[in-house]
Amino acid sequence: MTQTETPYVTQAEKFTDVVQACVGVFASHPDAADLWQVFDDLTRAFDGLTEPDALATVAQFMDLPGMQSVTRTLARRLTERSGQNARAHYLYGRSLLIIDRDSPEAGPALERAWKLDPHADPLLPLCRAASFIAQKRYVEAEQACRTMLERAPDNADAYSNLAVALRLQYRPDEAVIAGETALRIAPDHQHAPINLALALIDSQRFEDALSLLRALIVDRPHDDRIRLPLGELELRFGMWESGWANLHARFSLAGLREQLAAREQACGVPHWRGESLEGRTLGVWLEQGYGDAILLIRFLPLIAERVRALGGKLVFGCFGPLVELFRPLIPEDVELNVDFLRATDFHIPLMSCGAPFAFGNATLPGHAYLRADDQQVARWRERMGIGDGRLHVALAWTGNPGQVRNDARSLPMDQLENLLAARDVVFHSVNPSAGEVVAALRERGFDIIDASPDLHDFSATAALLLAADAVVTTCTSVAHLGGAVGARTFLMLDRTGSFVWGTEELRSPWYDSIHIVRQARFGDWRDVVQRVRETLASMQDAPAPAGQIVEDATDPRATPARIARKNKADKASRKAGRSARAHR
């Protein structure tokens, strides 16, 4: 060893130094094959360390910037070599969580560590809690947090995770207490304030949540985890300009982030921020779900008018299943791209148009702005059996399972069955991919029909909704579609719901034809289902005006089934009257 060489105390220190240098070279030359060979040699050398040195090396790498992938690789090799060492499995599970908090491999590694030795590391219960939350195993996450607090009563991370686990078990008031405790212990905690704000929202303490998020954003102006719920709250309160602007933080979420990067980096199209459109094209595209697209498409004519006035050309990228439904609303001078958006001079997602084009009270039509083909509606009326004396209801009880709030907004099976038990009501399921569920329900005697195989696009679904006596749905694209076409729609809403549905209102300014039936208690659908059943019963039983044929669709009692029953009864009455006069 020369005088300039580092005097390593252990082989582990030398190994650590060499690996860090190697990673630094990889950052500049990631495709160099010889460097990958060096890295392979280094990981093999890791196997030569003693078990205590290997454990210490992995633990040391865990918190070093840029070493996450190295840590994961070494921790995995350590578990292969020391399969009965609980700490090795803990380090591997934790390294996976650091890289990806939703890692499916982290849970088994941490459970293996727990089984071998529950005291393998002081943070093991906390890591288990994080993994359980990612797996949506919220009861076990709560138990893991409480175990952590038994060992470390002042652990702010445990209280912060406990707030998440409680909120996702529909216990928001308890979640608020946990979040507040985390902040008392660690006022500068990174995650606890956000978890507290979400718990406040689910507890209907909207103004408290708004105040908290506004205070946080002052100190952390670039934290999108704060800006996104802040934007949604502002829109809920009608604070349009700041709400739409803050909602751009949604592109920090996985999936949306990649969509934006693909357009701006791969396609090289800049985001439009008010630049001149004279002689240029502006591409508007749909980046979220069908419901959001239906909600916001009402503004497309306004956008087209503004772009036209600015001397530009509007290009609209539309999801294929929505094209026929949206087509009548698309101005003739707007270029339509189906399932893609061609390269344009600028781009902007439809939801991001809210701020520059001033979506708000003055531009918010609550009346129907989409329509269905009259012939399709008539065909669905005939096919459904409208007028047979029963009430025919279009039903959607769950949405996209990938949606982050789908569990909270979906009707559980026991309450779905309770709804289906309504007397003299035929339910027509418009839930895609629910055929097996519907078949099982029919076998058990419930009067439900799977209409989804014939709903090839949203224009067909719109026709069915308008043909039905009523629409009953949770917060899905069906709710937005029912409101957009003016169908009589009863929205079964979870306690919090989207910003579109306001706070406690039973109607929404976004849709005149939607009646909101809100949960009284978070996660409890029983009262909601009972009220919907009572409403359906009243639609069947309400008496028509004496001696009058009910034909006016604006009459709140005038469903197609009731019109048919009333007209049939009146016709029979008139026939009996003529017969009696003939025999006098």
Coordinates of C-alpha atoms in Angstrom, one line a residue, residues 268-512:
G268 CA -41.1 17.3 -27.9
V269 CA -44.4 19.2 -27.6
P270 CA -44.3 22.1 -25.0
H271 CA -47.1 22.7 -22.5
W272 CA -49.1 25.7 -23.5
R273 CA -48.8 28.5 -21.0
G274 CA -50.5 31.4 -22.8
E275 CA -48.1 31.8 -25.7
S276 CA -49.4 33.3 -28.9
L277 CA -51.5 30.8 -31.0
E278 CA -51.5 32.8 -34.2
G279 CA -51.0 30.3 -37.0
R280 CA -50.3 27.5 -34.5
T281 CA -52.0 24.4 -33.3
L282 CA -53.0 23.6 -29.7
G283 CA -53.6 19.9 -28.8
V284 CA -56.1 19.2 -26.0
W285 CA -56.0 15.6 -24.7
L286 CA -57.8 13.4 -22.1
E287 CA -55.4 12.2 -19.5
Q288 CA -57.7 10.8 -16.8
G289 CA -60.7 8.5 -16.6
Y290 CA -63.9 8.5 -18.6
G291 CA -65.9 10.3 -15.9
D292 CA -63.5 13.3 -15.9
A293 CA -63.7 13.4 -19.6
I294 CA -67.5 13.5 -19.6
L295 CA -67.5 16.1 -16.8
L296 CA -65.2 18.5 -18.7
I297 CA -66.2 18.0 -22.4
R298 CA -68.9 20.6 -21.9
F299 CA -66.1 23.2 -22.1
L300 CA -64.7 22.1 -25.4
P301 CA -66.8 24.6 -27.5
L302 CA -65.7 27.4 -25.2
I303 CA -62.0 26.3 -25.7
A304 CA -62.5 26.1 -29.4
E305 CA -64.0 29.6 -29.5
R306 CA -61.1 31.1 -27.5
V307 CA -58.4 29.3 -29.6
R308 CA -60.2 30.5 -32.8
A309 CA -60.2 34.1 -31.5
L310 CA -56.4 33.8 -30.8
G311 CA -55.8 32.8 -34.4
G312 CA -55.0 29.1 -33.6
K313 CA -56.3 25.7 -34.5
L314 CA -57.6 23.3 -31.9
V315 CA -56.8 19.6 -32.2
F316 CA -58.7 17.3 -29.8
G317 CA -57.4 13.8 -28.8
C318 CA -60.4 11.7 -27.7
F319 CA -60.7 8.2 -26.2
G320 CA -62.3 5.9 -28.8
P321 CA -65.3 4.8 -26.7
L322 CA -66.3 8.4 -26.2
V323 CA -66.1 9.6 -29.8
E324 CA -69.7 9.0 -30.9
L325 CA -71.1 10.5 -27.7
F326 CA -68.9 13.6 -27.9
R327 CA -69.0 14.1 -31.7
P328 CA -72.1 16.5 -31.7
L329 CA -70.3 18.7 -29.3
I330 CA -67.1 19.0 -31.3
P331 CA -67.1 22.2 -33.5
E332 CA -66.5 21.6 -37.2
D333 CA -63.2 23.4 -37.3
V334 CA -61.7 21.2 -34.5
E335 CA -59.6 18.4 -35.7
L336 CA -60.5 15.1 -34.0
N337 CA -57.8 12.5 -33.2
V338 CA -59.1 9.2 -31.9
D339 CA -57.1 7.4 -29.2
F340 CA -54.0 9.6 -29.8
L341 CA -53.0 13.2 -30.2
R342 CA -50.8 14.1 -33.2
A343 CA -47.8 16.4 -32.8
T344 CA -49.0 20.0 -32.3
D345 CA -47.2 23.3 -31.6
F346 CA -48.5 23.2 -28.0
H347 CA -50.4 20.8 -25.9
I348 CA -52.6 21.0 -22.8
P349 CA -54.6 18.3 -20.9
L350 CA -58.3 19.0 -20.8
M351 CA -58.4 19.4 -17.0
S352 CA -55.5 21.9 -17.2
C353 CA -57.7 24.1 -19.4
G354 CA -59.6 25.2 -16.3
A355 CA -57.2 28.0 -15.3
P356 CA -56.4 29.6 -18.6
F357 CA -59.9 29.3 -20.0
A358 CA -61.5 30.3 -16.7
F359 CA -63.9 27.4 -16.1
G360 CA -66.2 28.4 -13.2
N361 CA -69.6 29.6 -12.2
A362 CA -70.1 31.7 -15.3
T363 CA -69.2 28.9 -17.7
L364 CA -70.8 26.0 -15.7
P365 CA -73.9 24.6 -17.4
G366 CA -75.8 22.2 -15.2
H367 CA -78.3 21.3 -17.9
A368 CA -77.8 18.3 -20.3
Y369 CA -75.1 19.0 -22.8
L370 CA -74.8 15.5 -24.4
R371 CA -77.6 13.5 -26.0
A372 CA -78.3 10.0 -27.2
D373 CA -79.8 8.8 -30.5
D374 CA -83.6 8.7 -30.2
Q375 CA -83.8 5.4 -32.1
Q376 CA -81.3 3.8 -29.8
V377 CA -83.3 5.0 -26.8
A378 CA -86.5 3.5 -28.3
R379 CA -84.8 0.2 -28.9
W380 CA -83.6 0.0 -25.4
R381 CA -87.1 0.8 -24.1
E382 CA -88.5 -2.1 -26.0
R383 CA -85.7 -4.4 -25.0
M384 CA -85.8 -3.6 -21.3
G385 CA -89.6 -4.0 -21.2
I386 CA -90.4 -0.5 -20.2
G387 CA -94.1 -0.3 -19.4
D388 CA -94.6 -3.8 -18.1
G389 CA -95.7 -2.5 -14.7
R390 CA -92.2 -2.7 -13.1
L391 CA -89.6 -0.1 -12.5
H392 CA -86.5 -0.5 -14.8
V393 CA -83.3 0.9 -13.3
A394 CA -79.9 1.2 -14.8
L395 CA -77.3 0.3 -12.1
A396 CA -73.6 0.8 -11.5
W397 CA -72.3 -0.1 -8.1
T398 CA -68.5 0.1 -8.6
G399 CA -66.0 1.7 -10.9
N400 CA -62.5 1.2 -12.2
P401 CA -60.7 -1.0 -9.6
G402 CA -57.5 0.8 -10.4
Q403 CA -58.9 4.1 -9.2
V404 CA -57.4 5.1 -5.9
R405 CA -60.7 5.6 -4.1
N406 CA -62.6 2.8 -5.7
D407 CA -62.9 0.8 -2.4
A408 CA -64.5 3.8 -0.7
R409 CA -66.9 4.7 -3.5
S410 CA -68.1 1.2 -4.3
L411 CA -71.1 -0.5 -2.8
P412 CA -70.2 -3.7 -0.8
M413 CA -71.8 -6.9 -1.8
D414 CA -74.2 -7.1 1.2
Q415 CA -75.6 -3.7 0.5
L416 CA -75.8 -4.4 -3.3
E417 CA -78.0 -7.4 -2.4
N418 CA -80.0 -5.2 -0.1
L419 CA -80.6 -2.7 -3.0
L420 CA -81.5 -5.5 -5.4
A421 CA -84.2 -6.8 -3.0
A422 CA -86.3 -3.7 -3.9
R423 CA -89.9 -4.8 -4.8
D424 CA -91.1 -4.7 -8.4
V425 CA -87.8 -3.3 -9.7
V426 CA -85.7 -4.7 -12.5
F427 CA -82.0 -3.7 -12.4
H428 CA -80.0 -3.5 -15.6
S429 CA -76.3 -3.7 -14.8
V430 CA -74.1 -1.3 -16.8
N431 CA -70.9 -2.4 -14.9
P432 CA -68.4 -3.7 -17.4
S433 CA -66.7 -7.0 -16.6
A434 CA -69.3 -7.8 -13.9
G435 CA -71.0 -10.6 -15.8
E436 CA -70.0 -13.3 -13.4
V437 CA -71.2 -11.3 -10.4
V438 CA -74.6 -10.6 -12.2
A439 CA -75.0 -14.3 -13.1
A440 CA -74.4 -15.4 -9.5
L441 CA -76.9 -12.8 -8.2
R442 CA -79.5 -14.0 -10.7
E443 CA -79.0 -17.6 -9.6
R444 CA -79.8 -16.4 -6.1
G445 CA -83.1 -14.9 -7.3
F446 CA -82.2 -11.3 -7.7
D447 CA -83.9 -9.4 -10.6
I448 CA -80.8 -8.1 -12.3
I449 CA -79.8 -8.3 -16.0
D450 CA -76.3 -7.8 -17.4
A451 CA -76.6 -5.1 -20.1
S452 CA -72.9 -4.4 -20.4
P453 CA -72.1 -6.9 -23.3
D454 CA -74.2 -4.7 -25.6
L455 CA -72.7 -1.4 -24.5
H456 CA -70.0 -1.1 -27.1
D457 CA -69.4 2.6 -26.4
F458 CA -70.7 5.4 -24.2
S459 CA -73.3 6.5 -26.8
A460 CA -75.0 3.1 -26.3
T461 CA -74.8 3.5 -22.6
A462 CA -76.3 7.0 -22.8
A463 CA -79.3 5.6 -24.7
L464 CA -79.9 2.9 -22.1
L465 CA -79.7 5.5 -19.3
L466 CA -82.3 7.7 -21.0
A467 CA -84.5 4.7 -21.7
A468 CA -84.5 3.5 -18.1
D469 CA -87.0 4.8 -15.5
A470 CA -84.0 5.9 -13.4
V471 CA -80.3 5.5 -12.9
V472 CA -78.8 4.4 -9.6
T473 CA -75.0 4.6 -9.4
T474 CA -72.1 5.2 -7.2
C475 CA -69.5 7.9 -8.1
T476 CA -68.4 6.4 -11.5
S477 CA -68.4 7.5 -15.1
V478 CA -72.1 6.4 -15.2
A479 CA -73.0 9.2 -12.7
H480 CA -71.3 11.8 -15.0
L481 CA -72.9 10.3 -18.1
G482 CA -76.4 10.3 -16.5
G483 CA -76.0 13.9 -15.5
A484 CA -74.6 14.9 -18.9
V485 CA -77.5 13.5 -20.9
G486 CA -80.1 14.6 -18.3
A487 CA -81.2 11.2 -17.1
R488 CA -82.9 11.0 -13.7
T489 CA -79.9 9.9 -11.7
F490 CA -79.6 8.9 -8.0
L491 CA -76.0 9.2 -6.9
M492 CA -75.1 7.0 -4.0
L493 CA -72.1 8.9 -2.6
D494 CA -69.5 8.0 -0.1
R495 CA -69.0 10.5 2.8
T496 CA -66.3 12.5 1.1
G497 CA -66.8 12.2 -2.7
S498 CA -65.3 14.2 -5.5
F499 CA -65.0 18.0 -5.4
V500 CA -67.8 18.0 -8.0
W501 CA -70.3 17.0 -5.3
G502 CA -69.5 19.8 -2.9
T503 CA -69.8 19.3 0.8
E504 CA -73.3 18.6 2.2
E505 CA -75.4 19.5 -0.8
L506 CA -78.0 17.1 -2.2
R507 CA -77.7 18.7 -5.7
S508 CA -74.7 19.7 -7.7
P509 CA -74.4 22.8 -9.9
W510 CA -72.5 20.6 -12.4
Y511 CA -75.6 18.4 -13.2
D512 CA -79.3 19.4 -12.8

